[in-house]
PDB file of C-alpha atoms and ligand atoms in Angstrom:
ATOM      1  CA  UNK A   1      -6.260  -4.210  19.646  1.00 93.00           C
ATOM      2  CA  UNK A   2      -6.217  -7.536  21.491  1.00 94.00           C
ATOM      3  CA  UNK A   3      -7.844  -9.212  18.483  1.00 96.00           C
ATOM      4  CA  UNK A   4      -5.296  -7.785  16.048  1.00 97.00           C
ATOM      5  CA  UNK A   5      -7.904  -6.218  13.759  1.00 98.00           C
ATOM      6  CA  UNK A   6      -9.295  -2.752  13.039  1.00 98.00           C
ATOM      7  CA  UNK A   7     -12.920  -1.634  13.198  1.00 98.00           C
ATOM      8  CA  UNK A   8     -13.905  -0.080   9.868  1.00 98.00           C
ATOM      9  CA  UNK A   9     -15.170   3.512   9.766  1.00 98.00           C
ATOM     10  CA  UNK A  10     -16.983   4.061   6.480  1.00 98.00           C
ATOM     11  CA  UNK A  11     -18.169   7.531   5.455  1.00 98.00           C
ATOM     12  CA  UNK A  12     -21.612   8.049   3.997  1.00 98.00           C
ATOM     13  CA  UNK A  13     -23.587  10.964   2.517  1.00 98.00           C
ATOM     14  CA  UNK A  14     -26.869   9.411   1.431  1.00 98.00           C
ATOM     15  CA  UNK A  15     -29.329   6.525   1.777  1.00 98.00           C
ATOM     16  CA  UNK A  16     -27.658   4.148  -0.675  1.00 98.00           C
ATOM     17  CA  UNK A  17     -24.240   4.555   0.934  1.00 98.00           C
ATOM     18  CA  UNK A  18     -25.721   3.886   4.375  1.00 98.00           C
ATOM     19  CA  UNK A  19     -27.513   0.782   3.080  1.00 97.00           C
ATOM     20  CA  UNK A  20     -24.458  -0.503   1.215  1.00 98.00           C
ATOM     21  CA  UNK A  21     -22.205  -0.131   4.271  1.00 98.00           C
ATOM     22  CA  UNK A  22     -24.719  -1.835   6.578  1.00 97.00           C
ATOM     23  CA  UNK A  23     -25.337  -4.648   4.054  1.00 96.00           C
ATOM     24  CA  UNK A  24     -21.611  -5.330   3.685  1.00 97.00           C
ATOM     25  CA  UNK A  25     -20.968  -5.243   7.428  1.00 98.00           C
ATOM     26  CA  UNK A  26     -24.004  -7.344   8.349  1.00 97.00           C
ATOM     27  CA  UNK A  27     -23.067  -9.916   5.735  1.00 96.00           C
ATOM     28  CA  UNK A  28     -19.540 -10.237   7.122  1.00 97.00           C
ATOM     29  CA  UNK A  29     -20.663  -9.864  10.758  1.00 97.00           C
ATOM     30  CA  UNK A  30     -18.319  -6.930  11.281  1.00 98.00           C
ATOM     31  CA  UNK A  31     -18.761  -4.142  13.828  1.00 98.00           C
ATOM     32  CA  UNK A  32     -19.032  -0.809  12.011  1.00 98.00           C
ATOM     33  CA  UNK A  33     -18.513   2.874  12.665  1.00 98.00           C
ATOM     34  CA  UNK A  34     -20.838   4.902  10.431  1.00 98.00           C
ATOM     35  CA  UNK A  35     -19.095   8.173   9.851  1.00 98.00           C
ATOM     36  CA  UNK A  36     -20.280  11.568   8.607  1.00 98.00           C
ATOM     37  CA  UNK A  37     -18.291  14.747   8.120  1.00 98.00           C
ATOM     38  CA  UNK A  38     -19.799  18.135   8.907  1.00 97.00           C
ATOM     39  CA  UNK A  39     -20.507  18.697   5.215  1.00 97.00           C
ATOM     40  CA  UNK A  40     -22.068  15.226   4.878  1.00 98.00           C
ATOM     41  CA  UNK A  41     -24.355  16.122   7.777  1.00 98.00           C
ATOM     42  CA  UNK A  42     -25.332  19.351   6.033  1.00 98.00           C
ATOM     43  CA  UNK A  43     -25.905  17.424   2.789  1.00 98.00           C
ATOM     44  CA  UNK A  44     -28.203  14.865   4.444  1.00 98.00           C
ATOM     45  CA  UNK A  45     -29.548  17.652   6.689  1.00 98.00           C
ATOM     46  CA  UNK A  46     -29.049  17.611  10.436  1.00 98.00           C
ATOM     47  CA  UNK A  47     -32.785  17.015  10.938  1.00 97.00           C
ATOM     48  CA  UNK A  48     -32.969  13.871   8.797  1.00 98.00           C
ATOM     49  CA  UNK A  49     -29.634  12.268   9.720  1.00 98.00           C
ATOM     50  CA  UNK A  50     -30.478  10.787  13.164  1.00 97.00           C
ATOM     51  CA  UNK A  51     -33.698   9.257  11.819  1.00 97.00           C
ATOM     52  CA  UNK A  52     -31.931   7.795   8.807  1.00 98.00           C
ATOM     53  CA  UNK A  53     -29.345   6.134  11.035  1.00 98.00           C
ATOM     54  CA  UNK A  54     -31.938   4.942  13.581  1.00 97.00           C
ATOM     55  CA  UNK A  55     -33.737   3.322  10.666  1.00 97.00           C
ATOM     56  CA  UNK A  56     -30.489   1.656   9.644  1.00 96.00           C
ATOM     57  CA  UNK A  57     -29.941   0.366  13.177  1.00 96.00           C
ATOM     58  CA  UNK A  58     -33.489  -1.033  13.263  1.00 95.00           C
ATOM     59  CA  UNK A  59     -32.941  -2.702   9.928  1.00 94.00           C
ATOM     60  CA  UNK A  60     -29.785  -4.433  11.180  1.00 94.00           C
ATOM     61  CA  UNK A  61     -31.404  -5.384  14.513  1.00 92.00           C
ATOM     62  CA  UNK A  62     -34.087  -7.252  12.604  1.00 91.00           C
ATOM     63  CA  UNK A  63     -31.464  -9.518  11.034  1.00 85.00           C
ATOM     64  CA  UNK A  64     -30.496 -12.923  12.420  1.00 79.00           C
ATOM     65  CA  UNK A  65     -27.120 -11.755  13.723  1.00 75.00           C
ATOM     66  CA  UNK A  66     -27.116  -8.032  14.547  1.00 87.00           C
ATOM     67  CA  UNK A  67     -23.783  -6.180  14.656  1.00 96.00           C
ATOM     68  CA  UNK A  68     -22.589  -3.289  16.847  1.00 96.00           C
ATOM     69  CA  UNK A  69     -23.034   0.098  15.133  1.00 97.00           C
ATOM     70  CA  UNK A  70     -21.588   3.473  16.132  1.00 98.00           C
ATOM     71  CA  UNK A  71     -22.467   6.857  14.617  1.00 98.00           C
ATOM     72  CA  UNK A  72     -19.395   9.067  14.547  1.00 98.00           C
ATOM     73  CA  UNK A  73     -18.691  12.659  13.522  1.00 98.00           C
ATOM     74  CA  UNK A  74     -15.634  12.766  11.245  1.00 98.00           C
ATOM     75  CA  UNK A  75     -13.348  15.822  11.575  1.00 96.00           C
ATOM     76  CA  UNK A  76     -15.504  17.944  13.843  1.00 98.00           C
ATOM     77  CA  UNK A  77     -13.805  21.339  13.858  1.00 96.00           C
ATOM     78  CA  UNK A  78     -15.658  23.238  16.610  1.00 98.00           C
ATOM     79  CA  UNK A  79     -17.018  22.502  20.068  1.00 98.00           C
ATOM     80  CA  UNK A  80     -20.472  23.635  18.898  1.00 98.00           C
ATOM     81  CA  UNK A  81     -20.604  21.106  16.052  1.00 98.00           C
ATOM     82  CA  UNK A  82     -19.491  18.265  18.348  1.00 98.00           C
ATOM     83  CA  UNK A  83     -22.059  19.337  20.962  1.00 98.00           C
ATOM     84  CA  UNK A  84     -24.890  19.455  18.403  1.00 98.00           C
ATOM     85  CA  UNK A  85     -24.008  15.989  17.123  1.00 98.00           C
ATOM     86  CA  UNK A  86     -23.862  14.558  20.651  1.00 98.00           C
ATOM     87  CA  UNK A  87     -27.250  16.076  21.432  1.00 98.00           C
ATOM     88  CA  UNK A  88     -28.770  14.606  18.273  1.00 97.00           C
ATOM     89  CA  UNK A  89     -27.753  11.036  19.145  1.00 97.00           C
ATOM     90  CA  UNK A  90     -24.194  10.487  17.867  1.00 98.00           C
ATOM     91  CA  UNK A  91     -22.396   7.839  19.918  1.00 98.00           C
ATOM     92  CA  UNK A  92     -18.934   9.189  19.070  1.00 98.00           C
ATOM     93  CA  UNK A  93     -17.334  12.394  17.775  1.00 98.00           C
ATOM     94  CA  UNK A  94     -13.980  13.448  16.445  1.00 98.00           C
ATOM     95  CA  UNK A  95     -12.655  16.847  17.392  1.00 98.00           C
ATOM     96  CA  UNK A  96      -9.833  17.718  15.027  1.00 97.00           C
ATOM     97  CA  UNK A  97      -7.740  20.492  16.523  1.00 96.00           C
ATOM     98  CA  UNK A  98      -4.622  19.369  14.680  1.00 94.00           C
ATOM     99  CA  UNK A  99      -4.384  22.634  12.713  1.00 92.00           C
ATOM    100  CA  UNK A 100      -4.216  24.605  15.992  1.00 95.00           C
ATOM    101  CA  UNK A 101      -1.092  25.063  18.103  1.00 95.00           C
ATOM    102  CA  UNK A 102      -0.533  22.140  20.507  1.00 96.00           C
ATOM    103  CA  UNK A 103      -1.895  23.907  23.622  1.00 97.00           C
ATOM    104  CA  UNK A 104      -5.032  25.080  21.805  1.00 98.00           C
ATOM    105  CA  UNK A 105      -5.583  21.560  20.423  1.00 98.00           C
ATOM    106  CA  UNK A 106      -5.435  20.244  24.004  1.00 98.00           C
ATOM    107  CA  UNK A 107      -7.859  22.917  25.269  1.00 98.00           C
ATOM    108  CA  UNK A 108     -10.439  22.356  22.510  1.00 98.00           C
ATOM    109  CA  UNK A 109     -10.205  18.564  22.713  1.00 98.00           C
ATOM    110  CA  UNK A 110     -10.542  18.556  26.508  1.00 98.00           C
ATOM    111  CA  UNK A 111     -13.622  20.782  26.249  1.00 98.00           C
ATOM    112  CA  UNK A 112     -15.291  18.292  23.893  1.00 98.00           C
ATOM    113  CA  UNK A 113     -14.190  15.301  26.003  1.00 98.00           C
ATOM    114  CA  UNK A 114     -15.763  16.787  29.153  1.00 98.00           C
ATOM    115  CA  UNK A 115     -19.060  17.394  27.375  1.00 98.00           C
ATOM    116  CA  UNK A 116     -19.046  14.017  25.591  1.00 98.00           C
ATOM    117  CA  UNK A 117     -18.011  11.778  28.478  1.00 98.00           C
ATOM    118  CA  UNK A 118     -20.722  13.253  30.700  1.00 98.00           C
ATOM    119  CA  UNK A 119     -23.169  11.919  28.096  1.00 98.00           C
ATOM    120  CA  UNK A 120     -21.597   8.520  27.442  1.00 98.00           C
ATOM    121  CA  UNK A 121     -20.096   9.557  24.100  1.00 98.00           C
ATOM    122  CA  UNK A 122     -16.534   8.719  23.010  1.00 98.00           C
ATOM    123  CA  UNK A 123     -14.084  11.205  21.467  1.00 98.00           C
ATOM    124  CA  UNK A 124     -11.334  10.863  18.870  1.00 98.00           C
ATOM    125  CA  UNK A 125      -8.606  13.529  18.738  1.00 98.00           C
ATOM    126  CA  UNK A 126      -5.891  14.223  16.199  1.00 97.00           C
ATOM    127  CA  UNK A 127      -2.197  15.021  16.370  1.00 97.00           C
ATOM    128  CA  UNK A 128      -0.266  15.666  13.168  1.00 93.00           C
ATOM    129  CA  UNK A 129      -1.681  16.712   9.797  1.00 88.00           C
ATOM    130  CA  UNK A 130      -2.478  14.521   6.790  1.00 86.00           C
ATOM    131  CA  UNK A 131      -1.927  15.787   3.279  1.00 78.00           C
ATOM    132  CA  UNK A 132      -4.757  15.676   0.742  1.00 80.00           C
ATOM    133  CA  UNK A 133      -8.276  16.982   0.202  1.00 75.00           C
ATOM    134  CA  UNK A 134     -11.479  15.525   1.591  1.00 71.00           C
ATOM    135  CA  UNK A 135     -14.587  17.387   2.712  1.00 71.00           C
ATOM    136  CA  UNK A 136     -13.533  19.620   5.635  1.00 69.00           C
ATOM    137  CA  UNK A 137      -9.865  18.887   5.352  1.00 72.00           C
ATOM    138  CA  UNK A 138      -7.328  20.356   2.946  1.00 74.00           C
ATOM    139  CA  UNK A 139      -3.581  20.373   3.364  1.00 76.00           C
ATOM    140  CA  UNK A 140      -0.819  20.496   0.790  1.00 71.00           C
ATOM    141  CA  UNK A 141       1.768  18.866   2.977  1.00 73.00           C
ATOM    142  CA  UNK A 142       1.661  16.356   5.787  1.00 76.00           C
ATOM    143  CA  UNK A 143       3.182  16.838   9.220  1.00 88.00           C
ATOM    144  CA  UNK A 144       3.958  13.552  10.867  1.00 94.00           C
ATOM    145  CA  UNK A 145       2.740  13.075  14.417  1.00 95.00           C
ATOM    146  CA  UNK A 146       5.485  13.739  16.985  1.00 95.00           C
ATOM    147  CA  UNK A 147       5.473  10.719  19.320  1.00 96.00           C
ATOM    148  CA  UNK A 148       6.861  12.839  22.168  1.00 96.00           C
ATOM    149  CA  UNK A 149       3.630  14.879  22.182  1.00 97.00           C
ATOM    150  CA  UNK A 150       1.256  11.909  22.347  1.00 97.00           C
ATOM    151  CA  UNK A 151       1.500  11.032  26.053  1.00 97.00           C
ATOM    152  CA  UNK A 152       0.854  14.600  27.144  1.00 97.00           C
ATOM    153  CA  UNK A 153      -2.011  15.021  24.677  1.00 98.00           C
ATOM    154  CA  UNK A 154      -3.735  11.784  25.668  1.00 98.00           C
ATOM    155  CA  UNK A 155      -3.158  12.414  29.377  1.00 98.00           C
ATOM    156  CA  UNK A 156      -4.352  16.021  29.388  1.00 98.00           C
ATOM    157  CA  UNK A 157      -7.371  15.629  27.111  1.00 98.00           C
ATOM    158  CA  UNK A 158      -8.776  12.258  28.178  1.00 98.00           C
ATOM    159  CA  UNK A 159      -9.520  11.288  24.556  1.00 98.00           C
ATOM    160  CA  UNK A 160     -10.598   7.722  23.822  1.00 98.00           C
ATOM    161  CA  UNK A 161      -8.671   7.352  20.574  1.00 98.00           C
ATOM    162  CA  UNK A 162      -6.176   9.333  18.536  1.00 98.00           C
ATOM    163  CA  UNK A 163      -5.801   9.909  14.794  1.00 98.00           C
ATOM    164  CA  UNK A 164      -2.165  10.155  13.798  1.00 97.00           C
ATOM    165  CA  UNK A 165      -0.247  11.107  10.670  1.00 95.00           C
ATOM    166  CA  UNK A 166       2.252   8.494   9.486  1.00 95.00           C
ATOM    167  CA  UNK A 167       2.025   8.991   5.732  1.00 91.00           C
ATOM    168  CA  UNK A 168      -1.593   8.259   4.818  1.00 92.00           C
ATOM    169  CA  UNK A 169      -3.412  10.971   2.899  1.00 91.00           C
ATOM    170  CA  UNK A 170      -6.984  12.108   2.262  1.00 91.00           C
ATOM    171  CA  UNK A 171      -8.688  11.695  -1.125  1.00 89.00           C
ATOM    172  CA  UNK A 172      -8.122   9.600  -4.258  1.00 85.00           C
ATOM    173  CA  UNK A 173      -4.916  11.283  -5.386  1.00 83.00           C
ATOM    174  CA  UNK A 174      -2.715  10.552  -2.436  1.00 81.00           C
ATOM    175  CA  UNK A 175       0.723  10.484  -3.994  1.00 80.00           C
ATOM    176  CA  UNK A 176       2.470  11.699  -7.099  1.00 76.00           C
ATOM    177  CA  UNK A 177       4.146   8.568  -8.457  1.00 75.00           C
ATOM    178  CA  UNK A 178       5.383   7.673 -11.928  1.00 74.00           C
ATOM    179  CA  UNK A 179       3.917   4.574 -13.630  1.00 70.00           C
ATOM    180  CA  UNK A 180       5.341   1.418 -12.044  1.00 72.00           C
ATOM    181  CA  UNK A 181       6.554   3.321  -8.983  1.00 77.00           C
ATOM    182  CA  UNK A 182       5.343   2.475  -5.467  1.00 77.00           C
ATOM    183  CA  UNK A 183       4.029   5.238  -3.182  1.00 79.00           C
ATOM    184  CA  UNK A 184       6.197   5.947  -0.133  1.00 84.00           C
ATOM    185  CA  UNK A 185       5.725   3.429   2.730  1.00 89.00           C
ATOM    186  CA  UNK A 186       3.929   4.387   5.923  1.00 93.00           C
ATOM    187  CA  UNK A 187       6.125   5.449   8.855  1.00 95.00           C
ATOM    188  CA  UNK A 188       5.704   2.360  11.020  1.00 97.00           C
ATOM    189  CA  UNK A 189       8.623   3.549  13.134  1.00 96.00           C
ATOM    190  CA  UNK A 190       6.444   6.476  14.307  1.00 97.00           C
ATOM    191  CA  UNK A 191       3.465   4.187  14.951  1.00 97.00           C
ATOM    192  CA  UNK A 192       5.606   1.806  16.986  1.00 97.00           C
ATOM    193  CA  UNK A 193       7.116   4.614  19.022  1.00 97.00           C
ATOM    194  CA  UNK A 194       3.614   5.936  19.785  1.00 98.00           C
ATOM    195  CA  UNK A 195       2.418   2.441  20.769  1.00 97.00           C
ATOM    196  CA  UNK A 196       5.426   2.177  23.106  1.00 98.00           C
ATOM    197  CA  UNK A 197       4.632   5.519  24.773  1.00 97.00           C
ATOM    198  CA  UNK A 198       0.871   4.904  25.215  1.00 97.00           C
ATOM    199  CA  UNK A 199       0.573   1.111  25.446  1.00 97.00           C
ATOM    200  CA  UNK A 200      -2.903  -0.243  24.833  1.00 96.00           C
ATOM    201  CA  UNK A 201      -4.236   3.087  23.540  1.00 98.00           C
ATOM    202  CA  UNK A 202      -6.334   2.860  20.336  1.00 98.00           C
ATOM    203  CA  UNK A 203      -4.854   4.600  17.303  1.00 98.00           C
ATOM    204  CA  UNK A 204      -6.848   5.717  14.241  1.00 98.00           C
ATOM    205  CA  UNK A 205      -5.721   5.872  10.623  1.00 97.00           C
ATOM    206  CA  UNK A 206      -7.380   8.397   8.327  1.00 96.00           C
ATOM    207  CA  UNK A 207      -6.991   8.607   4.558  1.00 93.00           C
ATOM    208  CA  UNK A 208      -6.563   4.841   4.357  1.00 93.00           C
ATOM    209  CA  UNK A 209      -8.320   3.975   1.094  1.00 93.00           C
ATOM    210  CA  UNK A 210      -6.353   1.779  -1.278  1.00 92.00           C
ATOM    211  CA  UNK A 211      -7.867   3.657  -4.260  1.00 94.00           C
ATOM    212  CA  UNK A 212      -8.676   0.213  -5.645  1.00 94.00           C
ATOM    213  CA  UNK A 213      -7.413   0.051  -9.265  1.00 93.00           C
ATOM    214  CA  UNK A 214     -10.357  -2.021 -10.532  1.00 95.00           C
ATOM    215  CA  UNK A 215     -12.714   0.882  -9.777  1.00 96.00           C
ATOM    216  CA  UNK A 216     -10.401   3.531 -11.193  1.00 95.00           C
ATOM    217  CA  UNK A 217     -10.075   1.413 -14.371  1.00 95.00           C
ATOM    218  CA  UNK A 218     -13.866   1.052 -14.690  1.00 97.00           C
ATOM    219  CA  UNK A 219     -14.355   4.793 -14.183  1.00 97.00           C
ATOM    220  CA  UNK A 220     -11.775   5.592 -16.856  1.00 96.00           C
ATOM    221  CA  UNK A 221     -13.200   2.960 -19.241  1.00 97.00           C
ATOM    222  CA  UNK A 222     -16.744   4.355 -18.995  1.00 98.00           C
ATOM    223  CA  UNK A 223     -16.043   8.018 -19.599  1.00 96.00           C
ATOM    224  CA  UNK A 224     -14.396   9.190 -16.387  1.00 97.00           C
ATOM    225  CA  UNK A 225     -11.030  10.851 -16.087  1.00 95.00           C
ATOM    226  CA  UNK A 226      -9.080   9.773 -13.015  1.00 92.00           C
ATOM    227  CA  UNK A 227      -5.478   9.506 -13.976  1.00 84.00           C
ATOM    228  CA  UNK A 228      -2.750   8.774 -11.463  1.00 80.00           C
ATOM    229  CA  UNK A 229      -5.166   8.055  -8.619  1.00 82.00           C
ATOM    230  CA  UNK A 230      -3.207   6.020  -6.071  1.00 86.00           C
ATOM    231  CA  UNK A 231      -3.723   4.927  -2.453  1.00 90.00           C
ATOM    232  CA  UNK A 232      -2.341   2.985   0.511  1.00 92.00           C
ATOM    233  CA  UNK A 233      -1.285  -0.622  -0.119  1.00 93.00           C
ATOM    234  CA  UNK A 234      -3.427  -3.271   1.537  1.00 95.00           C
ATOM    235  CA  UNK A 235      -0.396  -4.996   3.036  1.00 95.00           C
ATOM    236  CA  UNK A 236       0.449  -1.847   4.976  1.00 96.00           C
ATOM    237  CA  UNK A 237      -3.125  -1.544   6.231  1.00 97.00           C
ATOM    238  CA  UNK A 238      -3.061  -5.197   7.368  1.00 97.00           C
ATOM    239  CA  UNK A 239       0.140  -4.528   9.257  1.00 97.00           C
ATOM    240  CA  UNK A 240      -1.312  -1.408  10.906  1.00 97.00           C
ATOM    241  CA  UNK A 241      -4.525  -3.245  11.858  1.00 97.00           C
ATOM    242  CA  UNK A 242      -2.539  -6.049  13.478  1.00 96.00           C
ATOM    243  CA  UNK A 243      -0.849  -3.495  15.767  1.00 95.00           C
ATOM    244  CA  UNK A 244      -2.056  -0.424  17.655  1.00 97.00           C
ATOM    245  CA  UNK A 245      -4.386   0.817  14.899  1.00 98.00           C
ATOM    246  CA  UNK A 246      -7.947  -0.038  15.973  1.00 98.00           C
ATOM    247  CA  UNK A 247     -10.021   2.155  13.611  1.00 98.00           C
ATOM    248  CA  UNK A 248      -9.369   2.587   9.897  1.00 98.00           C
ATOM    249  CA  UNK A 249     -11.241   5.253   7.914  1.00 97.00           C
ATOM    250  CA  UNK A 250     -12.315   4.448   4.377  1.00 97.00           C
ATOM    251  CA  UNK A 251     -14.159   6.974   2.230  1.00 97.00           C
ATOM    252  CA  UNK A 252     -12.591   7.248  -1.231  1.00 96.00           C
ATOM    253  CA  UNK A 253     -12.845   3.514  -2.025  1.00 97.00           C
ATOM    254  CA  UNK A 254     -16.597   3.667  -1.386  1.00 98.00           C
ATOM    255  CA  UNK A 255     -16.992   6.713  -3.607  1.00 97.00           C
ATOM    256  CA  UNK A 256     -15.001   4.993  -6.356  1.00 97.00           C
ATOM    257  CA  UNK A 257     -16.966   1.724  -6.131  1.00 98.00           C
ATOM    258  CA  UNK A 258     -20.291   3.549  -6.499  1.00 98.00           C
ATOM    259  CA  UNK A 259     -19.134   5.885  -9.249  1.00 98.00           C
ATOM    260  CA  UNK A 260     -17.679   2.977 -11.234  1.00 98.00           C
ATOM    261  CA  UNK A 261     -20.964   1.057 -11.011  1.00 98.00           C
ATOM    262  CA  UNK A 262     -23.046   4.107 -11.979  1.00 98.00           C
ATOM    263  CA  UNK A 263     -20.833   4.969 -14.939  1.00 98.00           C
ATOM    264  CA  UNK A 264     -20.852   1.392 -16.196  1.00 98.00           C
ATOM    265  CA  UNK A 265     -24.615   1.030 -15.844  1.00 98.00           C
ATOM    266  CA  UNK A 266     -25.443   4.301 -17.584  1.00 98.00           C
ATOM    267  CA  UNK A 267     -22.975   3.613 -20.405  1.00 98.00           C
ATOM    268  CA  UNK A 268     -24.505   0.169 -20.977  1.00 98.00           C
ATOM    269  CA  UNK A 269     -28.132   1.308 -20.529  1.00 98.00           C
ATOM    270  CA  UNK A 270     -28.330   4.773 -22.092  1.00 97.00           C
ATOM    271  CA  UNK A 271     -32.145   4.724 -22.096  1.00 98.00           C
ATOM    272  CA  UNK A 272     -32.584   4.175 -18.346  1.00 98.00           C
ATOM    273  CA  UNK A 273     -33.661   7.112 -16.220  1.00 98.00           C
ATOM    274  CA  UNK A 274     -34.995   5.488 -13.029  1.00 98.00           C
ATOM    275  CA  UNK A 275     -32.512   6.362 -10.243  1.00 98.00           C
ATOM    276  CA  UNK A 276     -33.108   2.969  -8.615  1.00 98.00           C
ATOM    277  CA  UNK A 277     -31.718   1.269 -11.712  1.00 98.00           C
ATOM    278  CA  UNK A 278     -28.272   2.829 -11.333  1.00 98.00           C
ATOM    279  CA  UNK A 279     -28.180   3.515  -7.593  1.00 98.00           C
ATOM    280  CA  UNK A 280     -29.142  -0.107  -6.861  1.00 98.00           C
ATOM    281  CA  UNK A 281     -26.038  -1.555  -8.565  1.00 98.00           C
ATOM    282  CA  UNK A 282     -23.957   1.226  -6.973  1.00 98.00           C
ATOM    283  CA  UNK A 283     -25.232   0.184  -3.536  1.00 98.00           C
ATOM    284  CA  UNK A 284     -24.356  -3.435  -4.283  1.00 98.00           C
ATOM    285  CA  UNK A 285     -20.876  -2.458  -5.480  1.00 98.00           C
ATOM    286  CA  UNK A 286     -20.322  -0.574  -2.223  1.00 98.00           C
ATOM    287  CA  UNK A 287     -21.545  -3.535  -0.149  1.00 98.00           C
ATOM    288  CA  UNK A 288     -19.139  -5.815  -2.035  1.00 98.00           C
ATOM    289  CA  UNK A 289     -16.251  -3.405  -1.434  1.00 98.00           C
ATOM    290  CA  UNK A 290     -17.102  -3.255   2.279  1.00 98.00           C
ATOM    291  CA  UNK A 291     -17.276  -7.069   2.535  1.00 98.00           C
ATOM    292  CA  UNK A 292     -13.920  -7.372   0.829  1.00 98.00           C
ATOM    293  CA  UNK A 293     -12.242  -4.836   3.149  1.00 98.00           C
ATOM    294  CA  UNK A 294     -13.688  -6.410   6.281  1.00 98.00           C
ATOM    295  CA  UNK A 295     -12.605  -9.915   5.254  1.00 98.00           C
ATOM    296  CA  UNK A 296      -9.334  -9.343   3.454  1.00 98.00           C
ATOM    297  CA  UNK A 297      -7.810  -6.143   4.855  1.00 98.00           C
ATOM    298  CA  UNK A 298      -9.122  -5.040   8.256  1.00 98.00           C
ATOM    299  CA  UNK A 299      -9.767  -8.469   9.765  1.00 98.00           C
ATOM    300  CA  UNK A 300     -13.050  -7.256  11.262  1.00 98.00           C
ATOM    301  CA  UNK A 301     -15.238  -9.933   9.646  1.00 98.00           C
ATOM    302  CA  UNK A 302     -16.806 -12.253  12.210  1.00 97.00           C
ATOM    303  CA  UNK A 303     -16.040  -9.863  15.081  1.00 97.00           C
ATOM    304  CA  UNK A 304     -19.481  -8.257  15.270  1.00 91.00           C
TER     305      UNK A 304
HETATM  306 ZN1   ZN B 401      -9.683  12.239   7.980  1.00 92.67          ZN
END
């Protein structure tokens, strides 16, 4: 917060995504939060995941200028899941009780905080609900965070950071807008009111992909169908990162970058069938996207 930038939290589900994120962050000397959802952990398998990430950490440590790396559970929905992740080596977990009534959200979050803090692990909570669809999370409508609830929630739970809802949205189809129309702006008035009530407390933005048009265009050009995919403008993310927002989650832009590269490669090389041939360029496209975000949007480059 003091530096006026946000630490990136990039989601991954496989080896090439992990490599691409680490390559992009090492190259820009950015701290990074590696993030997996519960379903990503099941996809990788809970047994393999800690070893995969330890390997990634070793890889980065062997470089000339190593960067700080956290492993974070995204949208943990039960105490048991958070506990299992903590016990398998995660350095941070999110417990998302935002779909519960306020008191139950406090109870569940406090339970995870007590377990996590006793083991040196940090916890992210959530107040308010984002619209959109992504892995564990599906909601048709968003409910903005109520600033008047934040002090009590932070005070009673002891969380280390808080995800809020100010108009971002999960997934690649965040808003229904007509061609030429801008999506609705983020509610910076809510963010500022929260920052006033809990000064110095780190805020997290979820659903903060820009749904970068160059990738959507490539996907559509090479056989994909992604019409009307639209995201959060980079200017708004820069403004959030300069203020109380200290962690920005990016998943969809990474998915789009890889899918665009894979579609383009396979369309241009229809005879190739070696997975390395198309996953390699996809990994590079992801690393380039990560470098760009760190340098141009989040301001995290050079902070590692
Ligand atoms: Zn989220």
